[in-house]
Amino acid sequence: MEQGKRIVVSPIPGADEKKVRLFILGTCMAVIMMQCGILPLHGSAVVIDGWAYAFVGHSGAGKSTLSAALASRGYPLLTDDVVALTWDAGGRAIVSPGYPQQKLWQPSLDGFGMKEQDYATVHAEITKYAIPVQHYFHEMAVPLGGIFELAPQPEENHTSVQLVEVTGLERLHLLCSHTFRGGLVARQGLAQWLFETASRLSASVEIGRLVRTGAEFTAFEMVDRITDHIRKGVHTGQ
């Protein structure tokens, strides 16, 4: 990955094309974004009332599942897996559209009543499926209204969804820890850039945390919790 402009690929003979594609569109593109001054967060984003809302979290936290549930309620998908953040002339954070595809694990397909035989796997070794989303995909950049970290706690016996505000220095830590392939930042000499960019973002948008306990499928309960919160007008854009 060179100067934000070029990716050189030299796959070994017999390499799994799906794995190569996944690596290029994920890790490689995230590095290219950093080199261009674009902050890539590990998450998904949807459009609600003209604003982009990003859901970040570690692998398996339910980011794609939640965005799929929101999309099924009429809130278009803006991006899945990598949220690319830039700034407009007025200093607002902007989310650019990604690829018109989502990746869902088998339990999420089950929760939505979808059949795995209708979709191709991301690659042969995992039960994660590529879901085309052209019919509910938003193709234009949208200003960022807020960021929510998904923090599942499946070991808890009771099932509930809580939304809490993230404050202080924890906001900065959250953004840095959910930067896509953040481990590659220092190797590129971009640690200071990440700190300054995350600090700017931390000061300009609402940041919250969605805590989901229990092991049940709660995506639609989370949708109701999020949309009720947003409809109260609690974000810096209003």
mmCIF file of C-alpha atoms in Angstrom:
data_model
loop_
_atom_site.group_PDB
_atom_site.id
_atom_site.type_symbol
_atom_site.label_atom_id
_atom_site.label_comp_id
_atom_site.label_asym_id
_atom_site.label_seq_id
_atom_site.Cartn_x
_atom_site.Cartn_y
_atom_site.Cartn_z
ATOM 1 C CA MET A 1 0.000 0.000 0.000
ATOM 2 C CA GLU A 2 1.767 3.150 -1.218
ATOM 3 C CA GLN A 3 1.025 6.836 -0.562
ATOM 4 C CA GLY A 4 -2.715 6.335 -0.525
ATOM 5 C CA LYS A 5 -2.730 5.640 -4.260
ATOM 6 C CA ARG A 6 -1.509 2.123 -5.032
ATOM 7 C CA ILE A 7 -1.988 -1.430 -3.792
ATOM 8 C CA VAL A 8 0.420 -4.054 -5.139
ATOM 9 C CA VAL A 9 -0.900 -7.612 -4.936
ATOM 10 C CA SER A 10 1.191 -10.732 -5.562
ATOM 11 C CA PRO A 11 -0.843 -13.781 -4.495
ATOM 12 C CA ILE A 12 0.830 -17.149 -4.172
ATOM 13 C CA PRO A 13 -0.180 -19.851 -6.693
ATOM 14 C CA GLY A 14 -3.513 -21.406 -5.731
ATOM 15 C CA ALA A 15 -4.449 -18.645 -3.302
ATOM 16 C CA ASP A 16 -8.136 -18.458 -2.374
ATOM 17 C CA GLU A 17 -9.442 -15.521 -4.446
ATOM 18 C CA LYS A 18 -12.145 -14.773 -1.875
ATOM 19 C CA LYS A 19 -9.540 -14.465 0.888
ATOM 20 C CA VAL A 20 -7.358 -12.205 -1.251
ATOM 21 C CA ARG A 21 -10.347 -10.029 -2.111
ATOM 22 C CA LEU A 22 -11.397 -9.829 1.552
ATOM 23 C CA PHE A 23 -7.901 -8.718 2.597
ATOM 24 C CA ILE A 24 -7.655 -6.096 -0.153
ATOM 25 C CA LEU A 25 -11.092 -4.588 0.500
ATOM 26 C CA GLY A 26 -10.546 -4.645 4.274
ATOM 27 C CA THR A 27 -7.016 -4.281 5.607
ATOM 28 C CA CYS A 28 -5.423 -2.853 2.457
ATOM 29 C CA MET A 29 -8.137 -0.268 1.883
ATOM 30 C CA ALA A 30 -8.001 0.760 5.556
ATOM 31 C CA VAL A 31 -4.264 1.465 5.223
ATOM 32 C CA ILE A 32 -4.854 3.420 2.002
ATOM 33 C CA MET A 33 -7.467 5.499 3.852
ATOM 34 C CA MET A 34 -5.037 6.299 6.669
ATOM 35 C CA GLN A 35 -2.408 7.339 4.150
ATOM 36 C CA CYS A 36 -4.998 9.718 2.642
ATOM 37 C CA GLY A 37 -5.959 11.189 6.024
ATOM 38 C CA ILE A 38 -9.262 9.291 6.181
ATOM 39 C CA LEU A 39 -10.088 7.707 9.547
ATOM 40 C CA PRO A 40 -11.335 4.098 9.151
ATOM 41 C CA LEU A 41 -13.400 2.848 12.076
ATOM 42 C CA HIS A 42 -14.244 -0.836 12.489
ATOM 43 C CA GLY A 43 -17.991 -0.737 12.206
ATOM 44 C CA SER A 44 -21.148 -0.269 10.168
ATOM 45 C CA ALA A 45 -23.220 2.838 9.521
ATOM 46 C CA VAL A 46 -26.819 3.553 8.544
ATOM 47 C CA VAL A 47 -28.721 6.718 7.638
ATOM 48 C CA ILE A 48 -31.401 7.899 10.069
ATOM 49 C CA ASP A 49 -33.273 11.131 9.318
ATOM 50 C CA GLY A 50 -30.484 12.414 7.091
ATOM 51 C CA TRP A 51 -27.640 11.673 9.510
ATOM 52 C CA ALA A 52 -25.155 8.818 9.592
ATOM 53 C CA TYR A 53 -24.909 6.746 12.756
ATOM 54 C CA ALA A 54 -21.929 4.451 13.153
ATOM 55 C CA PHE A 55 -21.869 1.268 15.232
ATOM 56 C CA VAL A 56 -18.383 0.179 16.225
ATOM 57 C CA GLY A 57 -17.122 -2.820 18.157
ATOM 58 C CA HIS A 58 -14.824 -5.781 18.124
ATOM 59 C CA SER A 59 -15.345 -8.729 15.766
ATOM 60 C CA GLY A 60 -18.570 -10.558 16.585
ATOM 61 C CA ALA A 61 -20.089 -7.668 18.554
ATOM 62 C CA GLY A 62 -23.115 -7.533 16.218
ATOM 63 C CA LYS A 63 -22.379 -4.424 14.148
ATOM 64 C CA SER A 64 -23.587 -5.850 10.836
ATOM 65 C CA THR A 65 -26.547 -7.556 12.492
ATOM 66 C CA LEU A 66 -27.724 -4.295 14.020
ATOM 67 C CA SER A 67 -27.316 -2.348 10.779
ATOM 68 C CA ALA A 68 -29.226 -5.091 8.922
ATOM 69 C CA ALA A 69 -32.051 -4.840 11.467
ATOM 70 C CA LEU A 70 -32.129 -1.053 11.021
ATOM 71 C CA ALA A 71 -32.142 -1.454 7.238
ATOM 72 C CA SER A 72 -35.114 -3.803 7.489
ATOM 73 C CA ARG A 73 -36.972 -0.967 9.261
ATOM 74 C CA GLY A 74 -36.253 1.433 6.400
ATOM 75 C CA TYR A 75 -32.943 3.001 7.453
ATOM 76 C CA PRO A 76 -30.516 2.584 4.518
ATOM 77 C CA LEU A 77 -27.110 0.998 4.942
ATOM 78 C CA LEU A 78 -24.236 3.387 4.288
ATOM 79 C CA THR A 79 -21.273 1.097 4.912
ATOM 80 C CA ASP A 80 -20.444 -2.259 6.476
ATOM 81 C CA ASP A 81 -17.234 -3.311 8.249
ATOM 82 C CA VAL A 82 -15.241 -0.103 7.600
ATOM 83 C CA VAL A 83 -16.609 3.385 8.341
ATOM 84 C CA ALA A 84 -14.585 5.981 6.387
ATOM 85 C CA LEU A 85 -14.598 9.416 8.082
ATOM 86 C CA THR A 86 -13.521 12.729 6.552
ATOM 87 C CA TRP A 87 -14.441 16.393 7.157
ATOM 88 C CA ASP A 88 -16.446 18.842 5.077
ATOM 89 C CA ALA A 89 -15.655 22.529 4.521
ATOM 90 C CA GLY A 90 -17.670 23.453 7.587
ATOM 91 C CA GLY A 91 -15.739 21.101 9.867
ATOM 92 C CA ARG A 92 -18.408 18.405 10.157
ATOM 93 C CA ALA A 93 -17.438 14.745 10.191
ATOM 94 C CA ILE A 94 -18.683 12.974 7.047
ATOM 95 C CA VAL A 95 -19.225 9.249 6.404
ATOM 96 C CA SER A 96 -18.586 8.035 2.856
ATOM 97 C CA PRO A 97 -20.548 5.108 1.390
ATOM 98 C CA GLY A 98 -18.822 1.731 1.276
ATOM 99 C CA TYR A 99 -19.681 -1.350 -0.801
ATOM 100 C CA PRO A 100 -23.318 -2.477 -1.349
ATOM 101 C CA GLN A 101 -22.780 -5.675 0.619
ATOM 102 C CA GLN A 102 -23.094 -6.902 4.199
ATOM 103 C CA LYS A 103 -21.430 -9.841 5.884
ATOM 104 C CA LEU A 104 -23.548 -11.794 8.375
ATOM 105 C CA TRP A 105 -22.728 -14.822 10.526
ATOM 106 C CA GLN A 106 -24.970 -17.880 10.568
ATOM 107 C CA PRO A 107 -26.720 -16.959 13.882
ATOM 108 C CA SER A 108 -27.713 -13.613 12.385
ATOM 109 C CA LEU A 109 -29.201 -15.308 9.324
ATOM 110 C CA ASP A 110 -31.166 -17.526 11.696
ATOM 111 C CA GLY A 111 -32.381 -14.503 13.667
ATOM 112 C CA PHE A 112 -33.646 -12.815 10.514
ATOM 113 C CA GLY A 113 -35.191 -16.016 9.131
ATOM 114 C CA MET A 114 -32.807 -16.049 6.162
ATOM 115 C CA LYS A 115 -31.603 -19.261 4.486
ATOM 116 C CA GLU A 116 -27.854 -19.791 4.119
ATOM 117 C CA GLN A 117 -28.265 -21.624 0.802
ATOM 118 C CA ASP A 118 -29.416 -18.334 -0.744
ATOM 119 C CA TYR A 119 -26.032 -16.644 -0.155
ATOM 120 C CA ALA A 120 -22.350 -17.247 -0.814
ATOM 121 C CA THR A 121 -19.884 -17.482 2.045
ATOM 122 C CA VAL A 122 -17.194 -14.815 2.411
ATOM 123 C CA HIS A 123 -14.714 -17.671 1.988
ATOM 124 C CA ALA A 124 -14.882 -21.421 2.343
ATOM 125 C CA GLU A 125 -13.523 -21.747 5.891
ATOM 126 C CA ILE A 126 -16.116 -19.709 7.805
ATOM 127 C CA THR A 127 -19.906 -19.530 8.050
ATOM 128 C CA LYS A 128 -20.101 -15.826 7.306
ATOM 129 C CA TYR A 129 -22.221 -14.880 4.319
ATOM 130 C CA ALA A 130 -22.106 -12.040 1.769
ATOM 131 C CA ILE A 131 -25.513 -10.369 1.526
ATOM 132 C CA PRO A 132 -26.207 -8.045 -1.460
ATOM 133 C CA VAL A 133 -27.891 -4.828 -0.308
ATOM 134 C CA GLN A 134 -28.437 -2.748 -3.447
ATOM 135 C CA HIS A 135 -32.123 -2.261 -2.627
ATOM 136 C CA TYR A 136 -31.403 -0.547 0.718
ATOM 137 C CA PHE A 137 -27.994 1.018 0.126
ATOM 138 C CA HIS A 138 -27.314 4.774 0.425
ATOM 139 C CA GLU A 139 -24.874 5.938 -2.265
ATOM 140 C CA MET A 140 -24.091 9.477 -1.059
ATOM 141 C CA ALA A 141 -21.857 10.751 1.770
ATOM 142 C CA VAL A 142 -23.763 11.804 4.906
ATOM 143 C CA PRO A 143 -22.791 13.940 7.939
ATOM 144 C CA LEU A 144 -22.082 11.937 11.085
ATOM 145 C CA GLY A 145 -24.682 12.239 13.828
ATOM 146 C CA GLY A 146 -23.204 9.868 16.407
ATOM 147 C CA ILE A 147 -21.113 6.812 17.206
ATOM 148 C CA PHE A 148 -22.269 3.899 19.341
ATOM 149 C CA GLU A 149 -20.016 1.140 20.636
ATOM 150 C CA LEU A 150 -21.602 -2.305 20.872
ATOM 151 C CA ALA A 151 -20.613 -4.073 24.076
ATOM 152 C CA PRO A 152 -22.293 -7.509 24.262
ATOM 153 C CA GLN A 153 -22.233 -9.384 27.567
ATOM 154 C CA PRO A 154 -23.696 -12.801 26.649
ATOM 155 C CA GLU A 155 -22.541 -14.374 29.927
ATOM 156 C CA GLU A 156 -25.182 -12.399 31.856
ATOM 157 C CA ASN A 157 -28.271 -14.480 32.625
ATOM 158 C CA HIS A 158 -30.882 -11.782 32.037
ATOM 159 C CA THR A 159 -31.582 -10.179 28.664
ATOM 160 C CA SER A 160 -31.612 -6.392 28.383
ATOM 161 C CA VAL A 161 -30.367 -3.494 26.249
ATOM 162 C CA GLN A 162 -28.924 -0.351 27.813
ATOM 163 C CA LEU A 163 -27.669 2.815 26.135
ATOM 164 C CA VAL A 164 -25.207 4.910 28.111
ATOM 165 C CA GLU A 165 -23.194 8.020 27.267
ATOM 166 C CA VAL A 166 -19.415 7.765 26.949
ATOM 167 C CA THR A 167 -17.646 10.772 28.469
ATOM 168 C CA GLY A 168 -14.197 12.236 29.072
ATOM 169 C CA LEU A 169 -11.002 10.559 27.945
ATOM 170 C CA GLU A 170 -12.893 7.292 27.486
ATOM 171 C CA ARG A 171 -14.287 8.766 24.247
ATOM 172 C CA LEU A 172 -10.791 9.149 22.821
ATOM 173 C CA HIS A 173 -9.817 5.644 23.917
ATOM 174 C CA LEU A 174 -12.955 4.200 22.295
ATOM 175 C CA LEU A 175 -12.211 5.827 18.940
ATOM 176 C CA CYS A 176 -8.573 4.733 18.915
ATOM 177 C CA SER A 177 -9.368 1.173 19.987
ATOM 178 C CA HIS A 178 -11.952 0.802 17.200
ATOM 179 C CA THR A 179 -9.788 2.231 14.431
ATOM 180 C CA PHE A 180 -9.727 -0.461 11.749
ATOM 181 C CA ARG A 181 -6.331 -2.213 11.810
ATOM 182 C CA GLY A 182 -5.133 0.278 14.400
ATOM 183 C CA GLY A 183 -2.087 -1.899 15.011
ATOM 184 C CA LEU A 184 -0.718 -0.683 11.672
ATOM 185 C CA VAL A 185 -0.894 3.018 12.581
ATOM 186 C CA ALA A 186 2.469 3.320 14.350
ATOM 187 C CA ARG A 187 4.268 1.352 11.624
ATOM 188 C CA GLN A 188 3.234 4.038 9.149
ATOM 189 C CA GLY A 189 4.313 6.906 11.392
ATOM 190 C CA LEU A 190 0.694 8.012 11.817
ATOM 191 C CA ALA A 191 0.293 7.812 15.618
ATOM 192 C CA GLN A 192 0.174 11.603 16.027
ATOM 193 C CA TRP A 193 -2.299 11.889 13.149
ATOM 194 C CA LEU A 194 -4.600 9.315 14.765
ATOM 195 C CA PHE A 195 -4.466 11.077 18.133
ATOM 196 C CA GLU A 196 -5.296 14.459 16.600
ATOM 197 C CA THR A 197 -8.040 13.067 14.365
ATOM 198 C CA ALA A 198 -9.670 11.044 17.159
ATOM 199 C CA SER A 199 -9.481 14.051 19.485
ATOM 200 C CA ARG A 200 -11.217 16.234 16.914
ATOM 201 C CA LEU A 201 -13.908 13.646 16.368
ATOM 202 C CA SER A 202 -14.359 13.074 20.099
ATOM 203 C CA ALA A 203 -15.113 16.757 20.577
ATOM 204 C CA SER A 204 -17.638 17.009 17.741
ATOM 205 C CA VAL A 205 -20.126 14.106 17.920
ATOM 206 C CA GLU A 206 -22.180 12.149 20.394
ATOM 207 C CA ILE A 207 -20.570 8.896 21.528
ATOM 208 C CA GLY A 208 -22.526 6.221 23.376
ATOM 209 C CA ARG A 209 -22.330 2.562 24.314
ATOM 210 C CA LEU A 210 -24.982 -0.095 23.765
ATOM 211 C CA VAL A 211 -24.716 -2.830 26.374
ATOM 212 C CA ARG A 212 -26.545 -6.005 25.435
ATOM 213 C CA THR A 213 -26.774 -8.790 28.003
ATOM 214 C CA GLY A 214 -27.919 -12.377 27.546
ATOM 215 C CA ALA A 215 -27.575 -14.626 24.525
ATOM 216 C CA GLU A 216 -30.959 -14.019 22.864
ATOM 217 C CA PHE A 217 -31.403 -12.273 19.492
ATOM 218 C CA THR A 218 -32.043 -8.649 20.525
ATOM 219 C CA ALA A 219 -31.316 -6.748 17.297
ATOM 220 C CA PHE A 220 -34.823 -5.310 16.972
ATOM 221 C CA GLU A 221 -34.940 -4.295 20.630
ATOM 222 C CA MET A 222 -31.683 -2.434 20.011
ATOM 223 C CA VAL A 223 -33.211 -0.765 16.939
ATOM 224 C CA ASP A 224 -36.087 0.560 19.060
ATOM 225 C CA ARG A 225 -33.689 1.775 21.749
ATOM 226 C CA ILE A 226 -31.487 3.609 19.249
ATOM 227 C CA THR A 227 -34.233 5.201 17.161
ATOM 228 C CA ASP A 228 -36.129 6.364 20.268
ATOM 229 C CA HIS A 229 -32.931 7.974 21.525
ATOM 230 C CA ILE A 230 -32.140 9.677 18.215
ATOM 231 C CA ARG A 231 -35.688 10.939 17.741
ATOM 232 C CA LYS A 232 -35.334 12.866 20.998
ATOM 233 C CA GLY A 233 -32.853 15.080 19.156
ATOM 234 C CA VAL A 234 -29.867 14.144 21.301
ATOM 235 C CA HIS A 235 -26.922 14.614 18.963
ATOM 236 C CA THR A 236 -24.644 17.507 18.180
ATOM 237 C CA GLY A 237 -26.082 18.058 14.716
ATOM 238 C CA GLN A 238 -29.292 19.596 16.065
#
